[in-house]
Amino acid sequence: MKHPAARPGLAMLLCICFTHAAWGQARAGDPSQAYPSKPVRVLVGFSAGSTTDIMARIVGQKMNEAWGQPVVVDNRPSAGGVLASSTVATATPDGYTLLSVSAGHAVSAALYSKLPYDTLKDFAGITLFATVPSILVVSPSSGIKSVKELVALARSKPGAFNYSSPGIGSANHLAGELFKSLAKIEVTHVPFKGIPEALTAPLQGSVLFNLSPIVNVLPLAKGGKLVALATSTGKRAAAMPELPTIAEAGVTGYVFDPWFGLLTTAKAPRPVVAKLNREVTRILGLPDVKERLLALGAEPTPVTPEQFDAHVRSEVAKFRKIIQDANIKVD
């Protein structure tokens, strides 16, 4: 007969074995338990140094520090980021291939009749990174000091004035068309090849106004080279709180919130998507990350995956209406 003292040891051994078995089953049923177990790749459809790229690198560095796995930013510049988006849409759905996007991701869906992917079905939202206000600016030589003065001048000479953007179908172009529509003014769009060139036009006084990201506008406005009138967003910009929103300044209903966010392949495991969402949300709340983003004029705005998916759907619908109303065509 075995000594009674041996029984607790046997019970403990059985308990440990059961616990390990249950833990193993949990890992097998929940892939997020082992995620990430290899390098994570974040594709960016724009060149290094773009805001989309900077966002990916800021967050990717913190993910690497927390998880001890490399987070590699892979730049695939192309028109509207279509190449990078195509790659992620067809990637293995395991959550190891991510996509850093801007509002241009939704613009492309509204603008192009044919894309090699379905924007609303082939991606799973992880979270928004941030919104980056666009600032409505004019030349100091115009003498304009407010949005009301700008609108009054444009209405006084229908069709006589222009506005600039970094290209047909760009988010800035659509922001300008929305302003034109809601302000009930007739102005002509003049596309340039990039934001610096589009901002040169009001600097030279060759266009009436421009809408560009705050990070590009701020030094020019502070230096007196441009007059900042208002922000495009639904609330005042933290970096320029003295500016009213365009809606506050008299163009009722105007809201244009340029945004940046993180996606993955549609069929990625939901527990992995949820884990990525929690991690990115944590990172966006870190003081040093907030400081770096605010230096870009970006305001962290994390949301749930479901909220981000809904946001993309609503943005595609909004941009489609703007494009149809303005009769913008590229293909």
C-alpha atoms as a printed R data frame, in Angstrom:
    type eleno elety resid chain resno       x      y       z
1   ATOM     1    CA   MET     A     1   0.000  0.000   0.000
2   ATOM     2    CA   LYS     A     2   1.253  3.459  -0.951
3   ATOM     3    CA   HIS     A     3   1.993  5.951   1.774
4   ATOM     4    CA   PRO     A     4  -0.811  8.554   2.098
5   ATOM     5    CA   ALA     A     5   1.749 11.377   1.744
6   ATOM     6    CA   ALA     A     6   2.251 10.424  -1.911
7   ATOM     7    CA   ARG     A     7  -1.332 11.229  -2.833
8   ATOM     8    CA   PRO     A     8  -1.026 15.071  -2.819
9   ATOM     9    CA   GLY     A     9   2.012 14.807  -5.118
10  ATOM    10    CA   LEU     A    10   0.083 12.705  -7.588
11  ATOM    11    CA   ALA     A    11  -2.844 15.133  -7.448
12  ATOM    12    CA   MET     A    12  -0.523 18.057  -8.068
13  ATOM    13    CA   LEU     A    13   1.090 16.281 -11.045
14  ATOM    14    CA   LEU     A    14  -2.317 15.559 -12.566
15  ATOM    15    CA   CYS     A    15  -3.347 19.194 -12.023
16  ATOM    16    CA   ILE     A    16  -0.199 20.489 -13.752
17  ATOM    17    CA   CYS     A    17  -0.704 18.144 -16.706
18  ATOM    18    CA   PHE     A    18  -4.335 19.209 -17.037
19  ATOM    19    CA   THR     A    19  -3.405 22.901 -16.856
20  ATOM    20    CA   HIS     A    20  -0.736 22.519 -19.556
21  ATOM    21    CA   ALA     A    21  -3.159 20.623 -21.775
22  ATOM    22    CA   ALA     A    22  -5.829 23.293 -21.357
23  ATOM    23    CA   TRP     A    23  -3.275 26.041 -22.033
24  ATOM    24    CA   GLY     A    24  -2.161 24.256 -25.183
25  ATOM    25    CA   GLN     A    25  -5.746 23.949 -26.368
26  ATOM    26    CA   ALA     A    26  -6.311 27.641 -25.673
27  ATOM    27    CA   ARG     A    27  -3.236 28.536 -27.742
28  ATOM    28    CA   ALA     A    28  -4.406 26.283 -30.557
29  ATOM    29    CA   GLY     A    29  -7.858 27.898 -30.550
30  ATOM    30    CA   ASP     A    30  -6.626 31.467 -30.114
31  ATOM    31    CA   PRO     A    31  -3.781 32.397 -32.496
32  ATOM    32    CA   SER     A    32  -3.289 35.723 -30.715
33  ATOM    33    CA   GLN     A    33  -1.694 33.859 -27.780
34  ATOM    34    CA   ALA     A    34   1.382 33.129 -29.886
35  ATOM    35    CA   TYR     A    35   1.254 36.329 -31.953
36  ATOM    36    CA   PRO     A    36   3.704 37.557 -33.086
37  ATOM    37    CA   SER     A    37   6.072 34.624 -33.435
38  ATOM    38    CA   LYS     A    38   7.842 35.986 -36.540
39  ATOM    39    CA   PRO     A    39   8.548 39.377 -38.162
40  ATOM    40    CA   VAL     A    40   5.603 41.633 -38.962
41  ATOM    41    CA   ARG     A    41   5.593 43.589 -42.231
42  ATOM    42    CA   VAL     A    42   3.856 46.954 -42.619
43  ATOM    43    CA   LEU     A    43   3.371 48.047 -46.220
44  ATOM    44    CA   VAL     A    44   3.182 51.735 -47.103
45  ATOM    45    CA   GLY     A    45   1.953 52.866 -50.505
46  ATOM    46    CA   PHE     A    46   4.007 56.063 -50.389
47  ATOM    47    CA   SER     A    47   7.659 57.038 -50.186
48  ATOM    48    CA   ALA     A    48   9.755 57.157 -47.023
49  ATOM    49    CA   GLY     A    49   9.204 60.410 -45.159
50  ATOM    50    CA   SER     A    50   5.527 60.705 -46.069
51  ATOM    51    CA   THR     A    51   3.099 61.086 -43.166
52  ATOM    52    CA   THR     A    52   1.758 57.569 -43.850
53  ATOM    53    CA   ASP     A    53   5.306 56.229 -43.607
54  ATOM    54    CA   ILE     A    54   6.164 58.204 -40.468
55  ATOM    55    CA   MET     A    55   3.060 56.905 -38.680
56  ATOM    56    CA   ALA     A    56   3.978 53.308 -39.543
57  ATOM    57    CA   ARG     A    57   7.548 53.750 -38.295
58  ATOM    58    CA   ILE     A    58   6.579 55.412 -35.011
59  ATOM    59    CA   VAL     A    59   4.097 52.653 -34.154
60  ATOM    60    CA   GLY     A    60   6.237 49.851 -35.618
61  ATOM    61    CA   GLN     A    61   9.225 50.782 -33.451
62  ATOM    62    CA   LYS     A    62   7.105 50.571 -30.296
63  ATOM    63    CA   MET     A    63   5.581 47.246 -31.366
64  ATOM    64    CA   ASN     A    64   9.095 45.878 -31.850
65  ATOM    65    CA   GLU     A    65  10.141 47.052 -28.391
66  ATOM    66    CA   ALA     A    66   7.089 45.466 -26.767
67  ATOM    67    CA   TRP     A    67   7.073 42.167 -28.640
68  ATOM    68    CA   GLY     A    68  10.736 41.568 -29.466
69  ATOM    69    CA   GLN     A    69   9.882 40.763 -33.086
70  ATOM    70    CA   PRO     A    70  11.065 42.871 -36.034
71  ATOM    71    CA   VAL     A    71   8.420 45.168 -37.513
72  ATOM    72    CA   VAL     A    72   9.584 45.941 -41.038
73  ATOM    73    CA   VAL     A    73   8.189 48.957 -42.919
74  ATOM    74    CA   ASP     A    74   8.037 48.163 -46.644
75  ATOM    75    CA   ASN     A    75   7.539 51.179 -48.937
76  ATOM    76    CA   ARG     A    76   5.732 50.442 -52.222
77  ATOM    77    CA   PRO     A    77   5.040 53.895 -53.716
78  ATOM    78    CA   SER     A    78   2.407 54.002 -56.458
79  ATOM    79    CA   ALA     A    79  -0.574 56.100 -57.522
80  ATOM    80    CA   GLY     A    80  -2.873 56.302 -54.523
81  ATOM    81    CA   GLY     A    81  -1.048 53.446 -52.784
82  ATOM    82    CA   VAL     A    82  -2.737 50.855 -55.029
83  ATOM    83    CA   LEU     A    83   0.323 48.572 -55.271
84  ATOM    84    CA   ALA     A    84   0.742 48.229 -51.504
85  ATOM    85    CA   SER     A    85  -2.994 47.755 -51.036
86  ATOM    86    CA   SER     A    86  -3.077 44.991 -53.660
87  ATOM    87    CA   THR     A    87  -0.236 43.166 -51.928
88  ATOM    88    CA   VAL     A    88  -1.953 43.214 -48.551
89  ATOM    89    CA   ALA     A    89  -5.359 42.290 -49.984
90  ATOM    90    CA   THR     A    90  -3.931 39.005 -51.300
91  ATOM    91    CA   ALA     A    91  -1.479 38.283 -48.460
92  ATOM    92    CA   THR     A    92  -1.711 35.221 -46.225
93  ATOM    93    CA   PRO     A    93  -4.503 36.071 -43.743
94  ATOM    94    CA   ASP     A    94  -2.493 35.598 -40.559
95  ATOM    95    CA   GLY     A    95  -2.069 39.186 -39.364
96  ATOM    96    CA   TYR     A    96   1.630 39.375 -40.232
97  ATOM    97    CA   THR     A    97   1.099 41.656 -43.249
98  ATOM    98    CA   LEU     A    98  -0.302 45.078 -42.364
99  ATOM    99    CA   LEU     A    99  -1.085 48.218 -44.367
100 ATOM   100    CA   SER     A   100  -0.553 51.799 -43.247
101 ATOM   101    CA   VAL     A   101  -3.053 54.010 -45.067
102 ATOM   102    CA   SER     A   102  -4.314 57.553 -45.342
103 ATOM   103    CA   ALA     A   103  -7.751 58.839 -46.312
104 ATOM   104    CA   GLY     A   104  -6.518 58.320 -49.873
105 ATOM   105    CA   HIS     A   105  -7.353 54.631 -49.381
106 ATOM   106    CA   ALA     A   106 -11.047 55.564 -49.341
107 ATOM   107    CA   VAL     A   107 -10.597 58.213 -52.035
108 ATOM   108    CA   SER     A   108  -9.226 55.616 -54.468
109 ATOM   109    CA   ALA     A   109 -12.282 53.422 -53.902
110 ATOM   110    CA   ALA     A   110 -14.552 56.332 -54.764
111 ATOM   111    CA   LEU     A   111 -12.446 57.659 -57.628
112 ATOM   112    CA   TYR     A   112 -11.447 54.621 -59.685
113 ATOM   113    CA   SER     A   113 -14.042 52.466 -61.429
114 ATOM   114    CA   LYS     A   114 -11.708 49.447 -61.338
115 ATOM   115    CA   LEU     A   115  -9.220 48.467 -58.654
116 ATOM   116    CA   PRO     A   116  -7.403 45.121 -58.246
117 ATOM   117    CA   TYR     A   117  -9.087 44.704 -54.847
118 ATOM   118    CA   ASP     A   118 -12.346 45.517 -53.071
119 ATOM   119    CA   THR     A   119 -11.698 48.273 -50.545
120 ATOM   120    CA   LEU     A   120 -14.693 47.334 -48.397
121 ATOM   121    CA   LYS     A   121 -14.364 43.532 -48.523
122 ATOM   122    CA   ASP     A   122 -10.646 42.701 -48.782
123 ATOM   123    CA   PHE     A   123  -9.374 44.504 -45.675
124 ATOM   124    CA   ALA     A   124  -9.925 44.393 -41.927
125 ATOM   125    CA   GLY     A   125  -9.535 47.609 -39.997
126 ATOM   126    CA   ILE     A   126  -7.241 47.561 -36.965
127 ATOM   127    CA   THR     A   127  -7.490 51.182 -35.821
128 ATOM   128    CA   LEU     A   128  -7.111 54.782 -36.822
129 ATOM   129    CA   PHE     A   129  -3.719 56.237 -35.967
130 ATOM   130    CA   ALA     A   130  -4.608 59.903 -36.053
131 ATOM   131    CA   THR     A   131  -6.282 62.744 -37.886
132 ATOM   132    CA   VAL     A   132  -4.178 65.513 -39.431
133 ATOM   133    CA   PRO     A   133  -6.090 68.761 -40.008
134 ATOM   134    CA   SER     A   134  -5.863 70.554 -43.330
135 ATOM   135    CA   ILE     A   135  -5.595 74.322 -43.064
136 ATOM   136    CA   LEU     A   136  -7.319 76.785 -45.399
137 ATOM   137    CA   VAL     A   137  -4.730 79.385 -46.431
138 ATOM   138    CA   VAL     A   138  -4.497 82.474 -48.636
139 ATOM   139    CA   SER     A   139  -1.703 84.814 -49.699
140 ATOM   140    CA   PRO     A   140  -0.973 87.813 -47.442
141 ATOM   141    CA   SER     A   141  -1.164 89.964 -50.576
142 ATOM   142    CA   SER     A   142  -4.859 89.071 -50.962
143 ATOM   143    CA   GLY     A   143  -5.769 91.127 -47.899
144 ATOM   144    CA   ILE     A   144  -8.188 88.375 -46.825
145 ATOM   145    CA   LYS     A   145  -8.420 87.898 -43.061
146 ATOM   146    CA   SER     A   146 -11.360 85.501 -42.674
147 ATOM   147    CA   VAL     A   147 -13.303 82.743 -44.381
148 ATOM   148    CA   LYS     A   148 -16.271 85.096 -44.814
149 ATOM   149    CA   GLU     A   149 -14.062 87.580 -46.676
150 ATOM   150    CA   LEU     A   150 -12.720 84.778 -48.894
151 ATOM   151    CA   VAL     A   151 -16.221 83.565 -49.747
152 ATOM   152    CA   ALA     A   152 -17.478 87.115 -50.384
153 ATOM   153    CA   LEU     A   153 -14.616 87.832 -52.802
154 ATOM   154    CA   ALA     A   154 -15.115 84.552 -54.683
155 ATOM   155    CA   ARG     A   155 -18.851 85.180 -54.990
156 ATOM   156    CA   SER     A   156 -18.261 88.699 -56.274
157 ATOM   157    CA   LYS     A   157 -16.389 87.345 -59.329
158 ATOM   158    CA   PRO     A   158 -17.716 83.852 -60.204
159 ATOM   159    CA   GLY     A   159 -15.160 81.800 -62.129
160 ATOM   160    CA   ALA     A   160 -12.419 84.419 -61.844
161 ATOM   161    CA   PHE     A   161 -10.341 82.656 -59.185
162 ATOM   162    CA   ASN     A   162  -8.443 79.358 -58.789
163 ATOM   163    CA   TYR     A   163  -7.433 77.067 -55.947
164 ATOM   164    CA   SER     A   164  -4.550 74.580 -55.847
165 ATOM   165    CA   SER     A   165  -4.095 70.961 -54.764
166 ATOM   166    CA   PRO     A   166  -1.368 68.291 -55.060
167 ATOM   167    CA   GLY     A   167  -3.217 66.463 -57.830
168 ATOM   168    CA   ILE     A   168  -6.541 65.439 -59.322
169 ATOM   169    CA   GLY     A   169  -8.357 63.116 -56.954
170 ATOM   170    CA   SER     A   170  -6.086 63.874 -54.000
171 ATOM   171    CA   ALA     A   171  -7.691 64.287 -50.597
172 ATOM   172    CA   ASN     A   172  -6.774 67.978 -50.756
173 ATOM   173    CA   HIS     A   173  -8.573 68.262 -54.088
174 ATOM   174    CA   LEU     A   174 -11.715 66.763 -52.591
175 ATOM   175    CA   ALA     A   175 -11.408 69.032 -49.558
176 ATOM   176    CA   GLY     A   176 -11.354 71.992 -51.942
177 ATOM   177    CA   GLU     A   177 -14.346 70.720 -53.922
178 ATOM   178    CA   LEU     A   178 -16.351 70.222 -50.728
179 ATOM   179    CA   PHE     A   179 -15.504 73.771 -49.663
180 ATOM   180    CA   LYS     A   180 -16.467 75.083 -53.101
181 ATOM   181    CA   SER     A   181 -19.809 73.269 -52.962
182 ATOM   182    CA   LEU     A   182 -20.832 74.197 -49.429
183 ATOM   183    CA   ALA     A   183 -19.601 77.801 -49.718
184 ATOM   184    CA   LYS     A   184 -21.499 78.116 -53.026
185 ATOM   185    CA   ILE     A   185 -18.581 79.616 -54.929
186 ATOM   186    CA   GLU     A   186 -17.326 79.089 -58.483
187 ATOM   187    CA   VAL     A   187 -13.545 78.609 -58.532
188 ATOM   188    CA   THR     A   188 -11.291 76.520 -60.775
189 ATOM   189    CA   HIS     A   189  -9.133 73.675 -59.518
190 ATOM   190    CA   VAL     A   190  -5.445 73.794 -60.523
191 ATOM   191    CA   PRO     A   191  -3.572 70.517 -59.831
192 ATOM   192    CA   PHE     A   192   0.133 70.361 -59.012
193 ATOM   193    CA   LYS     A   193   2.453 67.373 -58.588
194 ATOM   194    CA   GLY     A   194   2.773 67.625 -54.814
195 ATOM   195    CA   ILE     A   195   1.934 69.568 -51.661
196 ATOM   196    CA   PRO     A   196   5.029 71.834 -51.749
197 ATOM   197    CA   GLU     A   197   4.213 72.894 -55.311
198 ATOM   198    CA   ALA     A   198   0.519 73.375 -54.477
199 ATOM   199    CA   LEU     A   199   1.482 75.647 -51.566
200 ATOM   200    CA   THR     A   200   3.848 77.668 -53.759
201 ATOM   201    CA   ALA     A   201   0.825 78.907 -55.723
202 ATOM   202    CA   PRO     A   202  -0.801 80.862 -52.862
203 ATOM   203    CA   LEU     A   203   2.662 81.960 -51.735
204 ATOM   204    CA   GLN     A   204   3.029 83.597 -55.145
205 ATOM   205    CA   GLY     A   205  -0.560 84.795 -55.166
206 ATOM   206    CA   SER     A   206  -1.416 82.843 -58.338
207 ATOM   207    CA   VAL     A   207  -4.400 81.075 -56.708
208 ATOM   208    CA   LEU     A   208  -6.990 82.359 -54.285
209 ATOM   209    CA   PHE     A   209  -6.692 79.593 -51.685
210 ATOM   210    CA   ASN     A   210  -5.300 76.198 -50.789
211 ATOM   211    CA   LEU     A   211  -6.051 73.433 -48.266
212 ATOM   212    CA   SER     A   212  -2.952 71.542 -47.080
213 ATOM   213    CA   PRO     A   213  -1.892 69.471 -44.033
214 ATOM   214    CA   ILE     A   214  -1.075 71.490 -40.937
215 ATOM   215    CA   VAL     A   215   2.475 70.097 -40.790
216 ATOM   216    CA   ASN     A   216   3.191 71.784 -44.153
217 ATOM   217    CA   VAL     A   217   1.278 74.975 -43.399
218 ATOM   218    CA   LEU     A   218   2.384 75.713 -39.834
219 ATOM   219    CA   PRO     A   219   5.920 77.034 -40.505
220 ATOM   220    CA   LEU     A   220   4.723 79.148 -43.441
221 ATOM   221    CA   ALA     A   221   1.852 80.622 -41.424
222 ATOM   222    CA   LYS     A   222   4.048 81.294 -38.396
223 ATOM   223    CA   GLY     A   223   6.576 82.962 -40.692
224 ATOM   224    CA   GLY     A   224   3.948 85.265 -42.170
225 ATOM   225    CA   LYS     A   225   4.265 83.812 -45.672
226 ATOM   226    CA   LEU     A   226   0.682 82.527 -45.673
227 ATOM   227    CA   VAL     A   227  -2.465 83.582 -43.847
228 ATOM   228    CA   ALA     A   228  -4.186 80.654 -42.127
229 ATOM   229    CA   LEU     A   229  -7.945 81.152 -41.990
230 ATOM   230    CA   ALA     A   230  -9.465 77.960 -40.586
231 ATOM   231    CA   THR     A   231  -9.082 74.226 -40.085
232 ATOM   232    CA   SER     A   232 -10.926 71.612 -42.140
233 ATOM   233    CA   THR     A   233 -11.695 69.347 -39.206
234 ATOM   234    CA   GLY     A   234 -14.748 69.011 -36.988
235 ATOM   235    CA   LYS     A   235 -12.884 70.489 -34.016
236 ATOM   236    CA   ARG     A   236 -10.103 73.042 -33.663
237 ATOM   237    CA   ALA     A   237  -6.544 71.884 -34.295
238 ATOM   238    CA   ALA     A   238  -4.460 71.391 -31.145
239 ATOM   239    CA   ALA     A   239  -1.400 72.892 -32.871
240 ATOM   240    CA   MET     A   240  -3.322 76.035 -33.968
241 ATOM   241    CA   PRO     A   241  -6.171 76.409 -31.453
242 ATOM   242    CA   GLU     A   242  -6.686 80.058 -32.364
243 ATOM   243    CA   LEU     A   243  -8.095 79.055 -35.752
244 ATOM   244    CA   PRO     A   244 -11.832 78.398 -36.082
245 ATOM   245    CA   THR     A   245 -13.080 75.369 -37.974
246 ATOM   246    CA   ILE     A   246 -14.363 76.151 -41.476
247 ATOM   247    CA   ALA     A   247 -17.867 75.362 -40.195
248 ATOM   248    CA   GLU     A   248 -17.431 77.767 -37.261
249 ATOM   249    CA   ALA     A   249 -16.213 80.387 -39.706
250 ATOM   250    CA   GLY     A   250 -19.479 80.323 -41.623
251 ATOM   251    CA   VAL     A   251 -19.481 77.391 -44.081
252 ATOM   252    CA   THR     A   252 -22.171 75.324 -42.399
253 ATOM   253    CA   GLY     A   253 -21.751 71.553 -42.519
254 ATOM   254    CA   TYR     A   254 -18.119 71.567 -43.630
255 ATOM   255    CA   VAL     A   255 -16.060 68.762 -42.069
256 ATOM   256    CA   PHE     A   256 -13.059 67.157 -43.723
257 ATOM   257    CA   ASP     A   257 -10.910 65.068 -41.388
258 ATOM   258    CA   PRO     A   258  -7.815 63.689 -43.174
259 ATOM   259    CA   TRP     A   259  -6.915 60.473 -41.360
260 ATOM   260    CA   PHE     A   260  -4.309 57.729 -41.135
261 ATOM   261    CA   GLY     A   261  -4.770 54.167 -39.951
262 ATOM   262    CA   LEU     A   262  -3.735 50.517 -39.966
263 ATOM   263    CA   LEU     A   263  -5.369 47.630 -41.852
264 ATOM   264    CA   THR     A   264  -4.691 43.982 -42.530
265 ATOM   265    CA   THR     A   265  -6.121 41.258 -44.762
266 ATOM   266    CA   ALA     A   266  -9.873 40.731 -44.375
267 ATOM   267    CA   LYS     A   267  -9.697 37.102 -43.242
268 ATOM   268    CA   ALA     A   268  -7.019 37.641 -40.594
269 ATOM   269    CA   PRO     A   269  -8.009 35.955 -37.289
270 ATOM   270    CA   ARG     A   270 -10.206 38.297 -35.263
271 ATOM   271    CA   PRO     A   271  -8.286 37.592 -32.013
272 ATOM   272    CA   VAL     A   272  -5.083 38.765 -33.771
273 ATOM   273    CA   VAL     A   273  -6.850 41.883 -35.070
274 ATOM   274    CA   ALA     A   274  -8.100 42.580 -31.541
275 ATOM   275    CA   LYS     A   275  -4.593 42.123 -30.109
276 ATOM   276    CA   LEU     A   276  -3.122 44.499 -32.693
277 ATOM   277    CA   ASN     A   277  -5.835 47.025 -31.871
278 ATOM   278    CA   ARG     A   278  -5.046 46.862 -28.144
279 ATOM   279    CA   GLU     A   279  -1.326 47.238 -28.761
280 ATOM   280    CA   VAL     A   280  -1.598 50.167 -31.180
281 ATOM   281    CA   THR     A   281  -4.105 51.891 -28.889
282 ATOM   282    CA   ARG     A   282  -1.625 51.499 -26.002
283 ATOM   283    CA   ILE     A   283   1.189 52.892 -28.128
284 ATOM   284    CA   LEU     A   284  -0.846 55.924 -29.247
285 ATOM   285    CA   GLY     A   285  -1.399 56.744 -25.571
286 ATOM   286    CA   LEU     A   286   2.316 56.843 -24.703
287 ATOM   287    CA   PRO     A   287   3.503 60.388 -23.845
288 ATOM   288    CA   ASP     A   288   6.516 60.318 -26.199
289 ATOM   289    CA   VAL     A   289   4.382 59.025 -29.084
290 ATOM   290    CA   LYS     A   290   1.754 61.692 -28.484
291 ATOM   291    CA   GLU     A   291   4.504 64.309 -28.487
292 ATOM   292    CA   ARG     A   292   5.937 63.071 -31.803
293 ATOM   293    CA   LEU     A   293   2.519 62.962 -33.448
294 ATOM   294    CA   LEU     A   294   1.506 66.387 -32.196
295 ATOM   295    CA   ALA     A   295   4.750 67.761 -33.635
296 ATOM   296    CA   LEU     A   296   3.369 66.644 -37.008
297 ATOM   297    CA   GLY     A   297   0.045 68.279 -36.253
298 ATOM   298    CA   ALA     A   298  -1.443 64.799 -35.898
299 ATOM   299    CA   GLU     A   299  -3.972 64.093 -33.161
300 ATOM   300    CA   PRO     A   300  -4.144 60.433 -31.990
301 ATOM   301    CA   THR     A   301  -7.645 59.003 -32.526
302 ATOM   302    CA   PRO     A   302  -7.651 55.245 -31.822
303 ATOM   303    CA   VAL     A   303 -10.930 53.396 -32.408
304 ATOM   304    CA   THR     A   304 -12.109 49.782 -32.386
305 ATOM   305    CA   PRO     A   305 -11.665 47.614 -35.493
306 ATOM   306    CA   GLU     A   306 -15.417 47.718 -36.076
307 ATOM   307    CA   GLN     A   307 -15.475 51.496 -35.814
308 ATOM   308    CA   PHE     A   308 -12.603 51.799 -38.275
309 ATOM   309    CA   ASP     A   309 -14.349 49.532 -40.800
310 ATOM   310    CA   ALA     A   310 -17.495 51.639 -40.477
311 ATOM   311    CA   HIS     A   311 -15.435 54.820 -40.873
312 ATOM   312    CA   VAL     A   312 -13.890 53.598 -44.122
313 ATOM   313    CA   ARG     A   313 -17.347 52.723 -45.473
314 ATOM   314    CA   SER     A   314 -18.728 56.148 -44.621
315 ATOM   315    CA   GLU     A   315 -15.658 57.900 -46.065
316 ATOM   316    CA   VAL     A   316 -15.961 56.035 -49.391
317 ATOM   317    CA   ALA     A   317 -19.611 57.102 -49.607
318 ATOM   318    CA   LYS     A   318 -18.748 60.705 -48.733
319 ATOM   319    CA   PHE     A   319 -15.909 60.910 -51.257
320 ATOM   320    CA   ARG     A   320 -18.036 59.271 -53.958
321 ATOM   321    CA   LYS     A   321 -20.651 62.010 -53.581
322 ATOM   322    CA   ILE     A   322 -18.030 64.772 -53.700
323 ATOM   323    CA   ILE     A   323 -16.484 63.218 -56.829
324 ATOM   324    CA   GLN     A   324 -19.845 62.807 -58.551
325 ATOM   325    CA   ASP     A   325 -21.007 66.323 -57.679
326 ATOM   326    CA   ALA     A   326 -17.726 67.792 -58.956
327 ATOM   327    CA   ASN     A   327 -17.675 65.469 -62.020
328 ATOM   328    CA   ILE     A   328 -14.074 64.421 -61.294
329 ATOM   329    CA   LYS     A   329 -12.838 61.728 -63.668
330 ATOM   330    CA   VAL     A   330  -9.454 59.965 -63.901
331 ATOM   331    CA   ASP     A   331 -10.227 56.700 -65.706
